[in-house]
mmCIF file of C-alpha atoms and ligand atoms in Angstrom:
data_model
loop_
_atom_site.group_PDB
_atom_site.id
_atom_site.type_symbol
_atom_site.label_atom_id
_atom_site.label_comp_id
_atom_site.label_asym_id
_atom_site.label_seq_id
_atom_site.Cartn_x
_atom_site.Cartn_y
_atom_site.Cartn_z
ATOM 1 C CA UNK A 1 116.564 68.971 198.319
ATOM 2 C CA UNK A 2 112.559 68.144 197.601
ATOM 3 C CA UNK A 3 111.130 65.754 195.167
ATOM 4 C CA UNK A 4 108.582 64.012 195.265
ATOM 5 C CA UNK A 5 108.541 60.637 197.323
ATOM 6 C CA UNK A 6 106.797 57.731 195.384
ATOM 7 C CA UNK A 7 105.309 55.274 198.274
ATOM 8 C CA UNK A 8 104.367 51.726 196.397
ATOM 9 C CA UNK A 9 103.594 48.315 197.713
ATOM 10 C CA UNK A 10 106.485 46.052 197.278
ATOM 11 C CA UNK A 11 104.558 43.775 194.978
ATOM 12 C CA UNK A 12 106.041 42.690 191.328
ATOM 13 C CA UNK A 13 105.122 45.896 189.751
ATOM 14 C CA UNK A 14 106.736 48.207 192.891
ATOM 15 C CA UNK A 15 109.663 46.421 192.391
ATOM 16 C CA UNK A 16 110.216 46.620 188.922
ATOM 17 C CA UNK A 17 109.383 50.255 189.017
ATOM 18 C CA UNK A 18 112.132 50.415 192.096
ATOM 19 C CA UNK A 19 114.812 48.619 190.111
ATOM 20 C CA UNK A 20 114.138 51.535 187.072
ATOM 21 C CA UNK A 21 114.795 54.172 189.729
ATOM 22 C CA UNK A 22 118.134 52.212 191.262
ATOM 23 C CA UNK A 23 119.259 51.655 187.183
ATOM 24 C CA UNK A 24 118.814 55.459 186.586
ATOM 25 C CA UNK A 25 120.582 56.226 189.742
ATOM 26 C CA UNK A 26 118.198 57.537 191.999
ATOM 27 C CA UNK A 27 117.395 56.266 195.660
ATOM 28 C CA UNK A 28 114.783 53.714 196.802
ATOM 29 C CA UNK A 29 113.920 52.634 200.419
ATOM 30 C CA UNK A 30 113.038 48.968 200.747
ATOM 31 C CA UNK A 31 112.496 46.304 203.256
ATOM 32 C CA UNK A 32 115.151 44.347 204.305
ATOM 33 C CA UNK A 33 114.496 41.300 206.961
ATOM 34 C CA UNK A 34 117.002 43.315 209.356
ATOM 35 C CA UNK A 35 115.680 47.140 209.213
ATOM 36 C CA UNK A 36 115.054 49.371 205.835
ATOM 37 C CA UNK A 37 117.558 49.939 203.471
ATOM 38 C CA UNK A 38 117.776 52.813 201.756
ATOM 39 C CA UNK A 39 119.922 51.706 198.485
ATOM 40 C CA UNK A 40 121.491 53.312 195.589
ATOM 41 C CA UNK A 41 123.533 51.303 192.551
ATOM 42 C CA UNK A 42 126.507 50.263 194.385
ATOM 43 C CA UNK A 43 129.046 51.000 191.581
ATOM 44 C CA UNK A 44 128.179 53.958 190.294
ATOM 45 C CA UNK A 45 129.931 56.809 192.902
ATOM 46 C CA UNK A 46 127.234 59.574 191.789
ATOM 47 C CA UNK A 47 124.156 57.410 192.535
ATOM 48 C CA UNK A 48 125.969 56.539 196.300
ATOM 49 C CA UNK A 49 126.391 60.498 196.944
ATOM 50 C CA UNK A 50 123.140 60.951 196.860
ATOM 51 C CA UNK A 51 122.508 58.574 199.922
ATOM 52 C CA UNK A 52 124.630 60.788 201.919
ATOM 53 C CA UNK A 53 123.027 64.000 201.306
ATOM 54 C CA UNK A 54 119.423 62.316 201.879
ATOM 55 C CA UNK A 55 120.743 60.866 205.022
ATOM 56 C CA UNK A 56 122.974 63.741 206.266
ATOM 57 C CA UNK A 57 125.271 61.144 206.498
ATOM 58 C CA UNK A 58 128.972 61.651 207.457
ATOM 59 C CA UNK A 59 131.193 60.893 204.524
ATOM 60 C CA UNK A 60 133.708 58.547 206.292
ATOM 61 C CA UNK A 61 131.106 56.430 207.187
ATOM 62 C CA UNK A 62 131.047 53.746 205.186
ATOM 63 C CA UNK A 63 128.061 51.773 203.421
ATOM 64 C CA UNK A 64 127.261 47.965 203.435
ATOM 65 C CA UNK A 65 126.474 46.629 200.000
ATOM 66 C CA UNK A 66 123.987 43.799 199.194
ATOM 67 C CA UNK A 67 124.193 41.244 197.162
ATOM 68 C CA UNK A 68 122.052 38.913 195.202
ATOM 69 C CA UNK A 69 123.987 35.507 196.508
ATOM 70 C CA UNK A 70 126.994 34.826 197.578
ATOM 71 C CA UNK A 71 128.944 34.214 194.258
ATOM 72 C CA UNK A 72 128.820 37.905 193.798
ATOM 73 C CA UNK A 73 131.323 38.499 196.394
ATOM 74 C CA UNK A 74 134.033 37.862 194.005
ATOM 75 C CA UNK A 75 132.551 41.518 191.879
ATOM 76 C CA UNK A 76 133.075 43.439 195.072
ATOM 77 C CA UNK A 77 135.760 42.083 196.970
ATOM 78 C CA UNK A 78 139.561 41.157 196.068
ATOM 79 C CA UNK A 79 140.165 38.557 197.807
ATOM 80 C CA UNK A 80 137.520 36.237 199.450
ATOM 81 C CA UNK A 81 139.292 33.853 202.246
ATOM 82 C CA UNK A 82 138.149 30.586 202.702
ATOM 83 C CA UNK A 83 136.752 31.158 206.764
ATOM 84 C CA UNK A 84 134.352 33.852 205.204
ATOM 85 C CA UNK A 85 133.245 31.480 202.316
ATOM 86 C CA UNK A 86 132.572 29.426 205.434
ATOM 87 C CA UNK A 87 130.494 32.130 207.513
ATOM 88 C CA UNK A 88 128.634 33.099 203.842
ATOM 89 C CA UNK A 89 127.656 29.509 203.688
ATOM 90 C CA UNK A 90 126.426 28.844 207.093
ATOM 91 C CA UNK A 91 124.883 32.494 207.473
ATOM 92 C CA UNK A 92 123.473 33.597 204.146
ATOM 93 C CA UNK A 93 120.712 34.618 203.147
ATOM 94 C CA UNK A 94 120.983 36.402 206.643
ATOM 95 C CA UNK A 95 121.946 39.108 208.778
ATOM 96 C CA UNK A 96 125.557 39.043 208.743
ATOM 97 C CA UNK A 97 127.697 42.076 206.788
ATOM 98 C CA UNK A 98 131.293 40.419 206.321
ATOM 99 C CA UNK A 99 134.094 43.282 205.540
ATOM 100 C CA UNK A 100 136.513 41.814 202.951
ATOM 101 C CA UNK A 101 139.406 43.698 200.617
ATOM 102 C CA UNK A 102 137.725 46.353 198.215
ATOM 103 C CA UNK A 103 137.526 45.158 194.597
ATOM 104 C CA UNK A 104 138.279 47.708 192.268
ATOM 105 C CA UNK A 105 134.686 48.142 190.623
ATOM 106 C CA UNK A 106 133.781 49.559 194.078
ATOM 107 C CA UNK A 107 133.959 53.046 194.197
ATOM 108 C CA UNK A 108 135.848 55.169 197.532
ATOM 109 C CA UNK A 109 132.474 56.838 197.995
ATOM 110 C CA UNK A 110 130.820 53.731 199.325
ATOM 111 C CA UNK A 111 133.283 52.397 201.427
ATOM 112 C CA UNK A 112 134.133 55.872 203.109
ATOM 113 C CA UNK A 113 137.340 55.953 201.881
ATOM 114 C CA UNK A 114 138.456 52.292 202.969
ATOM 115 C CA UNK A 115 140.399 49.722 201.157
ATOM 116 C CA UNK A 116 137.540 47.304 202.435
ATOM 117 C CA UNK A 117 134.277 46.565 201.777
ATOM 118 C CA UNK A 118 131.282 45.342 203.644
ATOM 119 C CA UNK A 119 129.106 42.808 202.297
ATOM 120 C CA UNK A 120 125.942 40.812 202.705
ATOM 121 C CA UNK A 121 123.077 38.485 201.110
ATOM 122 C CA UNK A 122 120.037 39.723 202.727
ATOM 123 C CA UNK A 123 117.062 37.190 202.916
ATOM 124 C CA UNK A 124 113.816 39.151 202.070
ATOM 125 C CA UNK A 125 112.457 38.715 198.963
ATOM 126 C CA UNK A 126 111.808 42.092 198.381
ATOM 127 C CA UNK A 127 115.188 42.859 198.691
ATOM 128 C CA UNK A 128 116.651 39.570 196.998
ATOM 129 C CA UNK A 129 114.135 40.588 194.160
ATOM 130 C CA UNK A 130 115.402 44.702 193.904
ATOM 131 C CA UNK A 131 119.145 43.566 193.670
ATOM 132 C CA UNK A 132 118.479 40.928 190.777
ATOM 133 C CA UNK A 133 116.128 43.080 188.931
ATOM 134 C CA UNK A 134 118.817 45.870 189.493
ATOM 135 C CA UNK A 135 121.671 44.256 187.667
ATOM 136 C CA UNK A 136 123.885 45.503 189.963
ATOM 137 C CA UNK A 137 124.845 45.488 194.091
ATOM 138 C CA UNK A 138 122.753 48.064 195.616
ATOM 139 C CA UNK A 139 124.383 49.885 198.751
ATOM 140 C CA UNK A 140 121.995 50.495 201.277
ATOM 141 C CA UNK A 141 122.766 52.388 204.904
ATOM 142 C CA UNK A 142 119.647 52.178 207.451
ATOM 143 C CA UNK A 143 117.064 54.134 205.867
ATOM 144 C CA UNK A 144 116.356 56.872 208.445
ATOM 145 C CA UNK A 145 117.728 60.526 208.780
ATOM 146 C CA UNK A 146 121.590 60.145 210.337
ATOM 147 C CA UNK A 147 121.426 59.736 214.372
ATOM 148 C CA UNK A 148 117.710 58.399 214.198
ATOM 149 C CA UNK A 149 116.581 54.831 215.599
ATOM 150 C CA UNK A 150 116.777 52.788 212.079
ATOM 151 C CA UNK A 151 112.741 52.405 210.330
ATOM 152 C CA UNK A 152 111.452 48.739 210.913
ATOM 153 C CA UNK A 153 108.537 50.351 209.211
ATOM 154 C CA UNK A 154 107.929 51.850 205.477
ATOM 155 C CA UNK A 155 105.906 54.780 207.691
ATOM 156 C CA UNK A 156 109.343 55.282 209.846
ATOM 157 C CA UNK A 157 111.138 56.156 206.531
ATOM 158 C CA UNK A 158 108.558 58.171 205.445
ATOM 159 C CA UNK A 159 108.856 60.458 208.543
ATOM 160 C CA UNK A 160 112.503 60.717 208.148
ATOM 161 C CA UNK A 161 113.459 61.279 204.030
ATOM 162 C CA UNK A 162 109.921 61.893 202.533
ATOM 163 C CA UNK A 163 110.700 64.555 199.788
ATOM 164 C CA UNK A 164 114.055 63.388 199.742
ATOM 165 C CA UNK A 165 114.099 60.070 198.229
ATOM 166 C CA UNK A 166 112.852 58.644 194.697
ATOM 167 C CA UNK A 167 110.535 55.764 196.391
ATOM 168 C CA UNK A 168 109.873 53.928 199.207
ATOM 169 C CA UNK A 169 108.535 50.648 198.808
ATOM 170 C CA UNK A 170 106.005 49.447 201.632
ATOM 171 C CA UNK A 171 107.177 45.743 202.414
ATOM 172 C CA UNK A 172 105.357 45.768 206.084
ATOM 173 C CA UNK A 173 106.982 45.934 209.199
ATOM 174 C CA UNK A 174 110.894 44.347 209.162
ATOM 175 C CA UNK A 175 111.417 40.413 211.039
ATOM 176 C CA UNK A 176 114.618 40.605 212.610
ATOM 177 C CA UNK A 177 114.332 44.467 213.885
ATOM 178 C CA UNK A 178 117.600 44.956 214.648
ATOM 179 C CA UNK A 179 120.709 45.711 212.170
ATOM 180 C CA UNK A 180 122.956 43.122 210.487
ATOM 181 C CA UNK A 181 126.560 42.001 212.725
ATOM 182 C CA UNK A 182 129.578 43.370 211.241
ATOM 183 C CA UNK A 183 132.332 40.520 211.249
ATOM 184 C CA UNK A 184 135.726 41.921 209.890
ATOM 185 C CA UNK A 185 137.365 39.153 208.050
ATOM 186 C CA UNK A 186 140.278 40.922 206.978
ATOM 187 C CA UNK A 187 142.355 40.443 210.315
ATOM 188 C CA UNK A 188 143.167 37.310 212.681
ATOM 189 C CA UNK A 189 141.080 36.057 214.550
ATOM 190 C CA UNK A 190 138.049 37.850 212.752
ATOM 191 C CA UNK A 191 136.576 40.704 214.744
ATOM 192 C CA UNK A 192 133.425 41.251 215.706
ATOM 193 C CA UNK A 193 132.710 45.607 214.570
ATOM 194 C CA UNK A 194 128.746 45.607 215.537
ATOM 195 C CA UNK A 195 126.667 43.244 217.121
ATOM 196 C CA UNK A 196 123.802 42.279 214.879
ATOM 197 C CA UNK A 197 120.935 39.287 214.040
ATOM 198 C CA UNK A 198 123.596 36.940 213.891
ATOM 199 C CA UNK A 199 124.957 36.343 217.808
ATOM 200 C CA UNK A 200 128.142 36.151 219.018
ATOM 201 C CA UNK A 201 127.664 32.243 219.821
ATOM 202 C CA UNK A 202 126.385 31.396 216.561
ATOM 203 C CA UNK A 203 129.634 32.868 215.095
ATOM 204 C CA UNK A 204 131.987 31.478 217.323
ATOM 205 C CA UNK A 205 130.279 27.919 216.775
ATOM 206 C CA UNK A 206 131.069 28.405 212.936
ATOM 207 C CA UNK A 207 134.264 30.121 213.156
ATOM 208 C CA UNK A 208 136.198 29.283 216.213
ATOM 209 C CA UNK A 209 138.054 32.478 218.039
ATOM 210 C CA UNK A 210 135.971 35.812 217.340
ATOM 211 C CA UNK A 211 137.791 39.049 218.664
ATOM 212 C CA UNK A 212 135.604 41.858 219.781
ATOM 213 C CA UNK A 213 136.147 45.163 219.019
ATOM 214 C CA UNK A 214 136.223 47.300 222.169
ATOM 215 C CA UNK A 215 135.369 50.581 223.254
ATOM 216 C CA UNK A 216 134.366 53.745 221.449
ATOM 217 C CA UNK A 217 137.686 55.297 221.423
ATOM 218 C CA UNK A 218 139.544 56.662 218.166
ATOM 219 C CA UNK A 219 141.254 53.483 218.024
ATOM 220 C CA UNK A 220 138.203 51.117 217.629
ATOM 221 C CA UNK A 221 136.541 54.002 215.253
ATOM 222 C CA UNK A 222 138.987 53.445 213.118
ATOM 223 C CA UNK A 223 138.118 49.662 212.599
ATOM 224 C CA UNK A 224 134.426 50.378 213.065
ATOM 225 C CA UNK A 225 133.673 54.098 211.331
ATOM 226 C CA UNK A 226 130.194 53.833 212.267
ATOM 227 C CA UNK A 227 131.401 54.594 215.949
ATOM 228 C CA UNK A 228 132.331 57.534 215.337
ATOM 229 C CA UNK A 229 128.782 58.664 214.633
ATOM 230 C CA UNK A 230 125.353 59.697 217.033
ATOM 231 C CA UNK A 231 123.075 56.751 216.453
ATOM 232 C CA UNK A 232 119.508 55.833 217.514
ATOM 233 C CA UNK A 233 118.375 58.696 219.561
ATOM 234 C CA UNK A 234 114.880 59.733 220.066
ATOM 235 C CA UNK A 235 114.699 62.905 221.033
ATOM 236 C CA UNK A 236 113.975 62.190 224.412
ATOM 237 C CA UNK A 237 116.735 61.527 227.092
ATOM 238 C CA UNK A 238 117.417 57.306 226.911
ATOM 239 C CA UNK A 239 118.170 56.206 230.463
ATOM 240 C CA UNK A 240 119.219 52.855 231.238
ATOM 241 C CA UNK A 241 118.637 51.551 234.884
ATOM 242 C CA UNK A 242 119.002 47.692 236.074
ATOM 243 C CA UNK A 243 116.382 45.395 235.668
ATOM 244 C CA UNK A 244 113.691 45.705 238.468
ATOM 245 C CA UNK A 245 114.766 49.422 239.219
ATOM 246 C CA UNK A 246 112.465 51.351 236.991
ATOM 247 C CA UNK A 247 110.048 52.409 239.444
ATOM 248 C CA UNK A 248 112.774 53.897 241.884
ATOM 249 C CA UNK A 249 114.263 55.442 239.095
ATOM 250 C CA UNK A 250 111.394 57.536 237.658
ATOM 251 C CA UNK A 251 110.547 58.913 240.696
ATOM 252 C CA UNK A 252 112.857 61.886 241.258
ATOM 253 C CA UNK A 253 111.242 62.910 237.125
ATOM 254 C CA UNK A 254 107.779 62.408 238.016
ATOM 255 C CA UNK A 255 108.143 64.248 240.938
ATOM 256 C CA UNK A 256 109.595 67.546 238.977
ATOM 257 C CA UNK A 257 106.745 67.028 236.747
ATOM 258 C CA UNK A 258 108.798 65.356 233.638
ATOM 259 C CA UNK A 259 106.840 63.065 231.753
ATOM 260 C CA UNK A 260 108.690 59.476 231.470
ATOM 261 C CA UNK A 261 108.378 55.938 229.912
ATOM 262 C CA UNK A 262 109.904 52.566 231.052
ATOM 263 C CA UNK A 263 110.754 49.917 228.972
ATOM 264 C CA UNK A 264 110.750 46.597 231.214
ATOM 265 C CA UNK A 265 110.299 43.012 230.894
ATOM 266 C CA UNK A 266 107.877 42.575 233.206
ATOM 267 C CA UNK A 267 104.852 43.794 234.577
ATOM 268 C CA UNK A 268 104.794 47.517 236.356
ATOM 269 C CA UNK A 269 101.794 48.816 238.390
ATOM 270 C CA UNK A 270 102.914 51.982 239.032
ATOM 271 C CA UNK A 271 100.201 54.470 237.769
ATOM 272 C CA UNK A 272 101.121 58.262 237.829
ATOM 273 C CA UNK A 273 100.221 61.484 235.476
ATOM 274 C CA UNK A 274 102.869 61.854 233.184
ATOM 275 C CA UNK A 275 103.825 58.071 233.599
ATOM 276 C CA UNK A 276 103.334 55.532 230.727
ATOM 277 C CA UNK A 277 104.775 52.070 230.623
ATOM 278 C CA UNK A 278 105.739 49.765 227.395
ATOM 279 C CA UNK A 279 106.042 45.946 228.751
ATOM 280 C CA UNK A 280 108.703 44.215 226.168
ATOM 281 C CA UNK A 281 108.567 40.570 225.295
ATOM 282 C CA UNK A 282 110.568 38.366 227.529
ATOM 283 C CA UNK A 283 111.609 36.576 224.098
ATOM 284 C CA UNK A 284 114.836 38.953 222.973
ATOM 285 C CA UNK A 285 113.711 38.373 218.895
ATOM 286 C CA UNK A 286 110.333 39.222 219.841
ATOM 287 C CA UNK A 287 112.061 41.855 221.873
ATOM 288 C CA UNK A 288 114.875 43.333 219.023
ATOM 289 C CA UNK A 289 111.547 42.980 216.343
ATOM 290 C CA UNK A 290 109.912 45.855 218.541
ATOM 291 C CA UNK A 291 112.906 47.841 219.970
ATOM 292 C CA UNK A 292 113.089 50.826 217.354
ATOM 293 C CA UNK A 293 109.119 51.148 216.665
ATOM 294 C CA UNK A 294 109.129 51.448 220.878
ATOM 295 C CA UNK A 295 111.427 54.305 220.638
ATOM 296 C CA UNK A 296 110.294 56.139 218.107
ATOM 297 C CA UNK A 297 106.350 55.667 219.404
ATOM 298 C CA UNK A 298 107.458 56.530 222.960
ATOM 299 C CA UNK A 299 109.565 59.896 221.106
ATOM 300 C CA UNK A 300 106.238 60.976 219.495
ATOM 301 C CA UNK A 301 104.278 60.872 223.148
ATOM 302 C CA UNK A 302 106.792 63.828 223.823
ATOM 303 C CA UNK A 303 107.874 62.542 226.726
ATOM 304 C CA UNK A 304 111.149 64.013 227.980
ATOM 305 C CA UNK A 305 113.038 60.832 229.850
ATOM 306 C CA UNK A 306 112.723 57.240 228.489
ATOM 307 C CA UNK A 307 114.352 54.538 231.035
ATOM 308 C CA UNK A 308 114.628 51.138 229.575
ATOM 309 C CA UNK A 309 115.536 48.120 232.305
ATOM 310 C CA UNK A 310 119.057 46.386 230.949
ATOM 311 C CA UNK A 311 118.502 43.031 228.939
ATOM 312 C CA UNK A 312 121.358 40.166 230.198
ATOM 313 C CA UNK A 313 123.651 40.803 227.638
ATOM 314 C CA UNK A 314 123.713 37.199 225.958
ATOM 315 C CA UNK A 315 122.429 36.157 222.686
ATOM 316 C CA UNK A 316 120.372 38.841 220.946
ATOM 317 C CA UNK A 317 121.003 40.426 224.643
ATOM 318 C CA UNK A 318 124.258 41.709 223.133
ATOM 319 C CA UNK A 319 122.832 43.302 220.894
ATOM 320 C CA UNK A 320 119.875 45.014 222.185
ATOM 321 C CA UNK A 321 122.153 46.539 224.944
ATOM 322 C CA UNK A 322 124.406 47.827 222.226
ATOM 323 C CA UNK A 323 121.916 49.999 220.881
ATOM 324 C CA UNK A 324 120.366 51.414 223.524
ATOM 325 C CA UNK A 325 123.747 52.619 225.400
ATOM 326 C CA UNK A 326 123.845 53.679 221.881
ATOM 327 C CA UNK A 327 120.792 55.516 222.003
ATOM 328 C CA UNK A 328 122.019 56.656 225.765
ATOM 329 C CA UNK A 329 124.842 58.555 224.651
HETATM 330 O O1 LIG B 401 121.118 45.310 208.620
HETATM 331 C C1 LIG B 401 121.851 46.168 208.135
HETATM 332 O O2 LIG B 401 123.084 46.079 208.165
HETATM 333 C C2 LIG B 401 121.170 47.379 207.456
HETATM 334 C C3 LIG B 401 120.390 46.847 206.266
HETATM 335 C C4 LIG B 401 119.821 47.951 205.427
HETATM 336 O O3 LIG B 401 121.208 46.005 205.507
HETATM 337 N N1 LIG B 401 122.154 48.339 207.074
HETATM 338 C C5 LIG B 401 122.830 49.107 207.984
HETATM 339 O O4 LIG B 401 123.688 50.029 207.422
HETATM 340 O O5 LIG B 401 122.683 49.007 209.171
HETATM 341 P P1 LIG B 401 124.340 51.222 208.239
HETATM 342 O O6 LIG B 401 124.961 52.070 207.200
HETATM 343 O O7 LIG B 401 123.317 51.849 209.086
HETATM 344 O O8 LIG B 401 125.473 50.561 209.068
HETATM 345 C C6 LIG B 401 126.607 50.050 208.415
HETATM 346 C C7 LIG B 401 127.673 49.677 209.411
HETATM 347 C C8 LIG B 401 128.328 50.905 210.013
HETATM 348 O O9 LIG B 401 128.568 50.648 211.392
HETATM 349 C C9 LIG B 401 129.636 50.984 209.232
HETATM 350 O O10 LIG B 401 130.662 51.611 209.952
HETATM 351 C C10 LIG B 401 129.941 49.521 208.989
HETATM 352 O O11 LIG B 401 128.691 48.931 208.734
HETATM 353 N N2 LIG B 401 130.808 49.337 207.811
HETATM 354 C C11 LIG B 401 130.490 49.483 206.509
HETATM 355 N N3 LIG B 401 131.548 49.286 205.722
HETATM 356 C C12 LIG B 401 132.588 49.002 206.536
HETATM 357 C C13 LIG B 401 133.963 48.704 206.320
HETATM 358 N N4 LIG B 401 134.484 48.665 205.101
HETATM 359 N N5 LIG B 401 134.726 48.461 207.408
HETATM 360 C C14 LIG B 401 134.200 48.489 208.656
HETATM 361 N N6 LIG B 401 132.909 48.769 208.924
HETATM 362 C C15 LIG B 401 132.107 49.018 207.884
HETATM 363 MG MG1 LIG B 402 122.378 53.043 210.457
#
C-alpha cells in the first residue's frame, strides 16, 4: 500500500476537502477532543476495510462510530434504552462510546463481527464538522499503526500511516489525551469495557450500579475485543514501579549501561549518563493530555527501559493506569 498522504489544516476548506475523501470512500485522520481518529464512511463495508489494512488492525476488533448528535443513534442502533438516552444526555458531546444492539444499516465489518455497536458524539468541531459535512457516521479506530500509543498529535499520525492514508487533517494537539470509556449498555447493570475521559464516578453518579469488566482473560475479551489486542507500546520496555521508587529502580539499568527514563510526579535529582527524567503534572487531565506524546518522545530518545511511578488509581487515575499496564505488557 503507498499513496500519497494529503496533510491540510483543519480549517473550512480542509474539511470540506476531508468530507469529499470520506464520501468517495477513502480514509482521513482527524482530530478528535479524545485522541485522532482515523475514519472511514461508517456504512459502506468497503470504505471500513480499508481502515484495517492501514492500521494492521485485527479483524475482530471492532470500530467505534461517531455521530453528529445524539438523534442519530436511532440509524445505527436497534434499540436505544432509556438509561443510555440518559448517559447520551448527560455525557454528549463527550468522551463516552456507549455499545448498543447493531442496526441493520451497519455493516459486520465495523463492528468485528458483533451484533452490537459502539457509539459516540464527539465534541470537537473538527470532528462534529467532518461527520455533518460527510452525510453519513464516520467510523474511526485511534489513528496510529495497531499496538502503537494512540497520536494526540497530527505529526504522531503522520509517523505511523503516512503513505497509507488519503489525508490527515492538522487540528493541533488533542484536549482530553486519553481514549473515550466504553460503557456496554446492552447488559444489567451496564458494564464498564475501557476506562476513558468520562470516570467511573461521573458514571455511577448518572447511572447508579456500573459493573466493571475484569481481567484480560478470554472471557472478558469476549465482551471487550479490544483486549485481545497489543496496545500502546513504545518500543522500549514500559516498567511500572510505585510512586517514590523510581530512583531505586533504575539503578540495577544504569548500572549495566541501559539508558532509562522515569515518568514521576514529582521532582527527581538524580543525574546520571544515560538517565533522563520527564516530571508529569500532578493534575491527572493535565497528566492524561501529555501521557502518549511522553511515550512516544521518550521511544524516539532510544532509550531501552521507560519506568513510569503508578498514579492512585481514582478519577482519570483509572484510566491512566489502564494504559500504561497496557503499555507494560
Ligand atoms: O476516543 C476514542 O474512543 C477514539 C476516538 C478516535 O474516538 N477511538 C478509539 O478507537 O479509541 P479504538 O478502535 O482505538 O478503540 C475502540 C474500542 C476497542 O477497545 C473496541 O474493542 C471497543 O472500542 N469496541 C468497539 N465496538 C465494540 C462493541 N461492539 N462491543 C464492545 N467493544 C467495542
Ligand atoms: Mg486504539
Amino acid at each position: 500500500m503507498s499513496m500519497r498522504t494529503l496533510f491540510l489544516k483543519a480549517d473550512e476548506p480542509g474539511v470540506r476537502r476531508a468530507a469529499e475523501v470520506i464520501r468517495a470512500g477513502g480514509l482521513v485522520a482527524f482530530p478528535t477532543e479524545t485522541v485522532y481518529g482515523l475514519g472511514a464512511d461508517a456504512l459502506s463495508g468497503s470504505a471500513v476495510a480499508h481502515i484495517f489494512e492501514a492500521k494492521e488492525r485485527p479483524r475482530g476488533n471492532p470500530l467505534i462510530v461517531h455521530l453528529a448528535d445524539a438523534a442519530a443513534l436511532e440509524s445505527v442502533a436497534s434499540h436505544v434504552p432509556p438509561r443510555a438516552r440518559d448517559a447520551a444526555a448527560r455525557f454528549w458531546p463527550g468522551p463516552l462510546t456507549l455499545v448498543l444492539p447493531r442496526a441493520g444499516a451497519v455493516p459486520l465489518i465495523t463492528t468485528g463481527g458483533l451484533e452490537t455497536v459502539a457509539a459516540r458524539v464527539p465534541s470537537h468541531p473538527v470532528a462534529l464538522a467532518l461527520i455533518e459535512a460527510s452525510g453519513h457516521p464516520i467510523a474511526a479506530p485511534s489513528a496510529n499503526r495497531s499496538g502503537r500509543p494512540s497520536p494526540t498529535r497530527a505529526e504522531h499520525v503522520r509517523e505511523d500511516l503516512d503513505g497509507r492514508i488519503e489525508l490527515i487533517l492538522d487540528g493541533g494537539p488533542t484536549p482530553v489525551g486519553i481514549e473515550s470509556t466504553v460503557l456496554d449498555m446492552t447488559t444489567e447493570p451496564p458494564m464498564l469495557l475501557r476506562p476513558g475521559g468520562v470516570t467511573l464516578e461521573q458514571l455511577r453518579d448518572c447511572l447508579g450500579e456500573v459493573a466493571v469488566l475484569e481481567g484480560d482473560d478470554e472471557k472478558a475479551a469476549g465482551r471487550s475485543p479490544g483486549l485481545r489486542y497489543r496496545h500502546y507500546a513504545p518500543r522500549a520496555q514500559v516498567i511500572i514501579v510505585e510512586r517514590g521508587a523510581g530512583e531505586v529502580e533504575v539503578a540495577p539499568w544504569l548500572a549495566a549501561g541501559r539508558p532509562v527514563a522515569l515518568m514521576a510526579q514529582r521532582p527527581v535529582s538524580l543525574d546520571r549518563p544515560g538517565f533522563r527524567v520527564r516530571t508529569m503534572p500532578g493534575d491527572l487531565e493535565a497528566y492524561a493530555r501529555d501521557l502518549f506524546a511522553v511515550l512516544r518522545e521518550l521511544d524516539s530518545t532510544g532509550v531501552e527501559g521507560i519506568f513510569v511511578e503508578a498514579v492512585p488509581p481514582e478519577g482519570l487515575g483509572l484510566t491512566i493506569m489502564d494504559r500504561l499496564r497496557r503499555a507494560a505488557s
